[in-house]
């Protein structure tokens, strides 16, 4: 039949098994591109009906199934954009394109085998920490270049250090909470 695909879910934590669609509606594909800052990418179907015309699908980060990072044991929810890597194997369902768009939409996307996309990549915190330290170096250079008073310069450098330290500690808490929640979810 030519029924339209079920529209993508609005929740980022929906369960892939909660729909009435059969697993035969699942497609497999490869991540062609994913733009972390823009929160979208393109998925290429792994086995298209016509290999000379590979099928591609739009994926928005809200249509990626991910771990629930809210917890009753913690007062905070860790917000994150799931990261898909080029060449990564994925499974997904397909919905018609949005009005005015060419590509059909992928939704309920998981890693191949149904695994949800983890909150942070394995080296995420290390990269974040390095970038914050580099940012601090830039701030110190700017402060030293523009301050004429020694006491003012020292106060600004200490304040800049505290801001960086707080950002690093806050991100470390987020990553630790997310890791713990993923581990708890995997045990269930």
PDB file of C-alpha atoms in Angstrom:
ATOM      1  CA  UNK A   1       0.000   0.000   0.000  1.00  0.00           C
ATOM      2  CA  UNK A   2       1.067   3.652  -0.309  1.00  0.00           C
ATOM      3  CA  UNK A   3       0.315   4.760   3.248  1.00  0.00           C
ATOM      4  CA  UNK A   4       2.315   7.760   4.419  1.00  0.00           C
ATOM      5  CA  UNK A   5       4.972   7.031   7.012  1.00  0.00           C
ATOM      6  CA  UNK A   6       4.198   7.842  10.613  1.00  0.00           C
ATOM      7  CA  UNK A   7       5.361  11.391  11.372  1.00  0.00           C
ATOM      8  CA  UNK A   8       8.511  11.699  13.457  1.00  0.00           C
ATOM      9  CA  UNK A   9       8.071  11.746  17.224  1.00  0.00           C
ATOM     10  CA  UNK A  10       8.410  14.987  19.107  1.00  0.00           C
ATOM     11  CA  UNK A  11      10.090  13.382  22.108  1.00  0.00           C
ATOM     12  CA  UNK A  12      13.827  12.736  22.019  1.00  0.00           C
ATOM     13  CA  UNK A  13      13.548   9.787  24.362  1.00  0.00           C
ATOM     14  CA  UNK A  14      10.835   7.753  22.694  1.00  0.00           C
ATOM     15  CA  UNK A  15      11.219   4.005  22.632  1.00  0.00           C
ATOM     16  CA  UNK A  16      11.868   2.419  19.238  1.00  0.00           C
ATOM     17  CA  UNK A  17       9.668  -0.520  20.193  1.00  0.00           C
ATOM     18  CA  UNK A  18       6.694   1.648  21.170  1.00  0.00           C
ATOM     19  CA  UNK A  19       5.327   2.151  17.644  1.00  0.00           C
ATOM     20  CA  UNK A  20       3.001  -0.192  15.802  1.00  0.00           C
ATOM     21  CA  UNK A  21       5.307  -0.345  12.792  1.00  0.00           C
ATOM     22  CA  UNK A  22       7.109  -3.602  12.114  1.00  0.00           C
ATOM     23  CA  UNK A  23      10.881  -3.902  12.057  1.00  0.00           C
ATOM     24  CA  UNK A  24      10.647  -4.319   8.268  1.00  0.00           C
ATOM     25  CA  UNK A  25      10.044  -0.543   8.131  1.00  0.00           C
ATOM     26  CA  UNK A  26      13.524  -0.007   9.539  1.00  0.00           C
ATOM     27  CA  UNK A  27      16.143   1.057   7.043  1.00  0.00           C
ATOM     28  CA  UNK A  28      19.875   0.799   7.486  1.00  0.00           C
ATOM     29  CA  UNK A  29      22.242   3.495   6.407  1.00  0.00           C
ATOM     30  CA  UNK A  30      25.548   5.239   6.784  1.00  0.00           C
ATOM     31  CA  UNK A  31      26.043   8.750   8.154  1.00  0.00           C
ATOM     32  CA  UNK A  32      27.133  10.843   5.169  1.00  0.00           C
ATOM     33  CA  UNK A  33      27.430  14.057   7.182  1.00  0.00           C
ATOM     34  CA  UNK A  34      26.385  15.506  10.520  1.00  0.00           C
ATOM     35  CA  UNK A  35      26.807  19.140  11.491  1.00  0.00           C
ATOM     36  CA  UNK A  36      27.025  19.284  15.271  1.00  0.00           C
ATOM     37  CA  UNK A  37      26.494  23.042  15.557  1.00  0.00           C
ATOM     38  CA  UNK A  38      23.538  23.019  13.141  1.00  0.00           C
ATOM     39  CA  UNK A  39      22.186  19.797  14.703  1.00  0.00           C
ATOM     40  CA  UNK A  40      21.358  18.017  11.449  1.00  0.00           C
ATOM     41  CA  UNK A  41      22.897  15.737   8.879  1.00  0.00           C
ATOM     42  CA  UNK A  42      22.396  13.406   5.929  1.00  0.00           C
ATOM     43  CA  UNK A  43      22.023   9.627   6.039  1.00  0.00           C
ATOM     44  CA  UNK A  44      22.685   7.506   2.930  1.00  0.00           C
ATOM     45  CA  UNK A  45      20.686   4.277   2.673  1.00  0.00           C
ATOM     46  CA  UNK A  46      22.964   1.235   2.929  1.00  0.00           C
ATOM     47  CA  UNK A  47      21.230  -0.921   0.285  1.00  0.00           C
ATOM     48  CA  UNK A  48      19.169   1.296  -2.022  1.00  0.00           C
ATOM     49  CA  UNK A  49      16.891  -0.363  -4.603  1.00  0.00           C
ATOM     50  CA  UNK A  50      18.955   1.238  -7.380  1.00  0.00           C
ATOM     51  CA  UNK A  51      22.681   1.404  -6.463  1.00  0.00           C
ATOM     52  CA  UNK A  52      23.253   4.031  -9.173  1.00  0.00           C
ATOM     53  CA  UNK A  53      20.862   6.380  -7.346  1.00  0.00           C
ATOM     54  CA  UNK A  54      21.641   6.172  -3.625  1.00  0.00           C
ATOM     55  CA  UNK A  55      18.815   7.368  -1.398  1.00  0.00           C
ATOM     56  CA  UNK A  56      19.587  10.064   1.137  1.00  0.00           C
ATOM     57  CA  UNK A  57      17.579  11.223   4.150  1.00  0.00           C
ATOM     58  CA  UNK A  58      17.637  14.323   6.308  1.00  0.00           C
ATOM     59  CA  UNK A  59      18.198  13.730  10.039  1.00  0.00           C
ATOM     60  CA  UNK A  60      17.675  16.358  12.748  1.00  0.00           C
ATOM     61  CA  UNK A  61      19.092  15.769  16.219  1.00  0.00           C
ATOM     62  CA  UNK A  62      15.570  15.736  17.705  1.00  0.00           C
ATOM     63  CA  UNK A  63      14.786  12.645  15.611  1.00  0.00           C
ATOM     64  CA  UNK A  64      17.678  10.631  17.062  1.00  0.00           C
ATOM     65  CA  UNK A  65      16.747   8.214  19.836  1.00  0.00           C
ATOM     66  CA  UNK A  66      18.947   8.932  22.818  1.00  0.00           C
ATOM     67  CA  UNK A  67      19.309   8.038  26.418  1.00  0.00           C
ATOM     68  CA  UNK A  68      17.001   9.732  28.904  1.00  0.00           C
ATOM     69  CA  UNK A  69      19.323  11.987  30.896  1.00  0.00           C
ATOM     70  CA  UNK A  70      16.781  13.082  33.477  1.00  0.00           C
ATOM     71  CA  UNK A  71      16.972  11.290  36.764  1.00  0.00           C
ATOM     72  CA  UNK A  72      14.907  11.186  39.916  1.00  0.00           C
ATOM     73  CA  UNK A  73      18.169  10.987  41.910  1.00  0.00           C
ATOM     74  CA  UNK A  74      19.410  14.234  40.362  1.00  0.00           C
ATOM     75  CA  UNK A  75      17.637  17.572  40.178  1.00  0.00           C
ATOM     76  CA  UNK A  76      19.065  18.341  36.771  1.00  0.00           C
ATOM     77  CA  UNK A  77      18.680  17.009  33.275  1.00  0.00           C
ATOM     78  CA  UNK A  78      21.768  16.842  31.096  1.00  0.00           C
ATOM     79  CA  UNK A  79      21.000  18.440  27.755  1.00  0.00           C
ATOM     80  CA  UNK A  80      23.095  17.288  24.819  1.00  0.00           C
ATOM     81  CA  UNK A  81      23.179  17.087  21.050  1.00  0.00           C
ATOM     82  CA  UNK A  82      23.881  13.490  20.061  1.00  0.00           C
ATOM     83  CA  UNK A  83      26.887  13.217  17.806  1.00  0.00           C
ATOM     84  CA  UNK A  84      26.820  11.080  14.696  1.00  0.00           C
ATOM     85  CA  UNK A  85      30.123  10.359  12.992  1.00  0.00           C
ATOM     86  CA  UNK A  86      30.668  10.126   9.247  1.00  0.00           C
ATOM     87  CA  UNK A  87      30.623   6.493   8.171  1.00  0.00           C
ATOM     88  CA  UNK A  88      28.718   5.313  11.260  1.00  0.00           C
ATOM     89  CA  UNK A  89      26.125   2.580  10.619  1.00  0.00           C
ATOM     90  CA  UNK A  90      22.603   3.501  11.710  1.00  0.00           C
ATOM     91  CA  UNK A  91      18.999   2.269  11.581  1.00  0.00           C
ATOM     92  CA  UNK A  92      16.009   4.544  11.110  1.00  0.00           C
ATOM     93  CA  UNK A  93      12.442   4.968   9.919  1.00  0.00           C
ATOM     94  CA  UNK A  94      11.405   7.300   7.120  1.00  0.00           C
ATOM     95  CA  UNK A  95       8.809  10.066   6.934  1.00  0.00           C
ATOM     96  CA  UNK A  96       7.919  12.283   3.959  1.00  0.00           C
ATOM     97  CA  UNK A  97       9.942  15.469   3.504  1.00  0.00           C
ATOM     98  CA  UNK A  98       8.865  18.652   5.238  1.00  0.00           C
ATOM     99  CA  UNK A  99       6.998  21.143   3.042  1.00  0.00           C
ATOM    100  CA  UNK A 100       9.326  22.653   0.471  1.00  0.00           C
ATOM    101  CA  UNK A 101      12.150  20.165   1.152  1.00  0.00           C
ATOM    102  CA  UNK A 102      13.486  17.484  -1.203  1.00  0.00           C
ATOM    103  CA  UNK A 103      14.834  14.849   1.161  1.00  0.00           C
ATOM    104  CA  UNK A 104      12.635  12.491   3.133  1.00  0.00           C
ATOM    105  CA  UNK A 105      13.203  12.598   6.876  1.00  0.00           C
ATOM    106  CA  UNK A 106      14.847   9.910   8.947  1.00  0.00           C
ATOM    107  CA  UNK A 107      13.478   9.495  12.471  1.00  0.00           C
ATOM    108  CA  UNK A 108      13.751   7.095  15.405  1.00  0.00           C
ATOM    109  CA  UNK A 109      17.398   6.827  14.390  1.00  0.00           C
ATOM    110  CA  UNK A 110      19.623   4.506  16.424  1.00  0.00           C
ATOM    111  CA  UNK A 111      23.033   3.018  15.936  1.00  0.00           C
ATOM    112  CA  UNK A 112      22.993  -0.253  14.030  1.00  0.00           C
ATOM    113  CA  UNK A 113      21.559  -2.941  16.302  1.00  0.00           C
ATOM    114  CA  UNK A 114      19.133  -0.523  17.974  1.00  0.00           C
ATOM    115  CA  UNK A 115      21.584   1.058  20.423  1.00  0.00           C
ATOM    116  CA  UNK A 116      20.698   4.625  21.328  1.00  0.00           C
ATOM    117  CA  UNK A 117      23.210   7.381  20.619  1.00  0.00           C
ATOM    118  CA  UNK A 118      25.288   8.132  23.706  1.00  0.00           C
ATOM    119  CA  UNK A 119      25.174  11.586  25.294  1.00  0.00           C
ATOM    120  CA  UNK A 120      28.853  12.352  24.747  1.00  0.00           C
ATOM    121  CA  UNK A 121      31.611  10.833  22.628  1.00  0.00           C
ATOM    122  CA  UNK A 122      34.422   9.103  24.505  1.00  0.00           C
ATOM    123  CA  UNK A 123      36.845  12.058  24.308  1.00  0.00           C
ATOM    124  CA  UNK A 124      34.251  14.824  24.614  1.00  0.00           C
ATOM    125  CA  UNK A 125      35.215  16.079  28.068  1.00  0.00           C
ATOM    126  CA  UNK A 126      38.952  16.063  27.308  1.00  0.00           C
ATOM    127  CA  UNK A 127      38.366  18.154  24.176  1.00  0.00           C
ATOM    128  CA  UNK A 128      36.040  20.499  26.061  1.00  0.00           C
ATOM    129  CA  UNK A 129      38.589  20.975  28.850  1.00  0.00           C
ATOM    130  CA  UNK A 130      41.402  21.713  26.348  1.00  0.00           C
ATOM    131  CA  UNK A 131      39.241  24.241  24.511  1.00  0.00           C
ATOM    132  CA  UNK A 132      38.370  26.012  27.765  1.00  0.00           C
ATOM    133  CA  UNK A 133      42.037  26.215  28.772  1.00  0.00           C
ATOM    134  CA  UNK A 134      42.906  27.639  25.354  1.00  0.00           C
ATOM    135  CA  UNK A 135      40.072  30.135  25.747  1.00  0.00           C
ATOM    136  CA  UNK A 136      41.538  31.131  29.126  1.00  0.00           C
ATOM    137  CA  UNK A 137      44.922  31.693  27.480  1.00  0.00           C
ATOM    138  CA  UNK A 138      43.283  33.986  24.940  1.00  0.00           C
ATOM    139  CA  UNK A 139      41.497  35.891  27.723  1.00  0.00           C
ATOM    140  CA  UNK A 140      44.747  36.305  29.703  1.00  0.00           C
ATOM    141  CA  UNK A 141      46.537  37.603  26.612  1.00  0.00           C
ATOM    142  CA  UNK A 142      43.728  40.120  26.030  1.00  0.00           C
ATOM    143  CA  UNK A 143      43.761  41.203  29.688  1.00  0.00           C
ATOM    144  CA  UNK A 144      47.533  41.625  29.715  1.00  0.00           C
ATOM    145  CA  UNK A 145      47.402  43.546  26.442  1.00  0.00           C
ATOM    146  CA  UNK A 146      44.799  46.038  27.653  1.00  0.00           C
ATOM    147  CA  UNK A 147      45.431  46.466  31.405  1.00  0.00           C
ATOM    148  CA  UNK A 148      47.807  49.110  32.642  1.00  0.00           C
ATOM    149  CA  UNK A 149      47.301  48.601  36.376  1.00  0.00           C
ATOM    150  CA  UNK A 150      48.943  45.501  37.921  1.00  0.00           C
ATOM    151  CA  UNK A 151      46.207  44.984  40.546  1.00  0.00           C
ATOM    152  CA  UNK A 152      43.428  45.347  37.932  1.00  0.00           C
ATOM    153  CA  UNK A 153      45.202  42.873  35.642  1.00  0.00           C
ATOM    154  CA  UNK A 154      45.604  40.291  38.415  1.00  0.00           C
ATOM    155  CA  UNK A 155      41.942  40.645  39.446  1.00  0.00           C
ATOM    156  CA  UNK A 156      40.746  40.170  35.853  1.00  0.00           C
ATOM    157  CA  UNK A 157      42.971  37.111  35.360  1.00  0.00           C
ATOM    158  CA  UNK A 158      41.706  35.510  38.583  1.00  0.00           C
ATOM    159  CA  UNK A 159      38.088  36.225  37.555  1.00  0.00           C
ATOM    160  CA  UNK A 160      38.714  34.719  34.093  1.00  0.00           C
ATOM    161  CA  UNK A 161      40.288  31.631  35.705  1.00  0.00           C
ATOM    162  CA  UNK A 162      37.267  31.179  38.000  1.00  0.00           C
ATOM    163  CA  UNK A 163      34.860  31.381  35.041  1.00  0.00           C
ATOM    164  CA  UNK A 164      36.827  28.731  33.137  1.00  0.00           C
ATOM    165  CA  UNK A 165      37.124  26.505  36.213  1.00  0.00           C
ATOM    166  CA  UNK A 166      33.348  26.743  36.803  1.00  0.00           C
ATOM    167  CA  UNK A 167      32.568  25.875  33.150  1.00  0.00           C
ATOM    168  CA  UNK A 168      34.902  22.855  33.295  1.00  0.00           C
ATOM    169  CA  UNK A 169      33.465  21.631  36.614  1.00  0.00           C
ATOM    170  CA  UNK A 170      29.888  22.078  35.376  1.00  0.00           C
ATOM    171  CA  UNK A 171      30.578  20.140  32.164  1.00  0.00           C
ATOM    172  CA  UNK A 172      32.367  17.409  34.145  1.00  0.00           C
ATOM    173  CA  UNK A 173      29.247  17.027  36.337  1.00  0.00           C
ATOM    174  CA  UNK A 174      27.041  16.801  33.223  1.00  0.00           C
ATOM    175  CA  UNK A 175      29.265  14.152  31.644  1.00  0.00           C
ATOM    176  CA  UNK A 176      29.464  12.124  34.871  1.00  0.00           C
ATOM    177  CA  UNK A 177      25.673  12.249  35.366  1.00  0.00           C
ATOM    178  CA  UNK A 178      25.058  11.241  31.748  1.00  0.00           C
ATOM    179  CA  UNK A 179      27.539   8.335  31.977  1.00  0.00           C
ATOM    180  CA  UNK A 180      25.866   7.102  35.155  1.00  0.00           C
ATOM    181  CA  UNK A 181      22.387   7.309  33.606  1.00  0.00           C
ATOM    182  CA  UNK A 182      23.542   5.440  30.491  1.00  0.00           C
ATOM    183  CA  UNK A 183      25.089   2.699  32.651  1.00  0.00           C
ATOM    184  CA  UNK A 184      21.846   2.414  34.674  1.00  0.00           C
ATOM    185  CA  UNK A 185      19.790   2.290  31.466  1.00  0.00           C
ATOM    186  CA  UNK A 186      22.025  -0.426  30.004  1.00  0.00           C
ATOM    187  CA  UNK A 187      21.496  -2.586  33.131  1.00  0.00           C
ATOM    188  CA  UNK A 188      17.699  -2.526  32.689  1.00  0.00           C
TER     189      UNK A 188
END
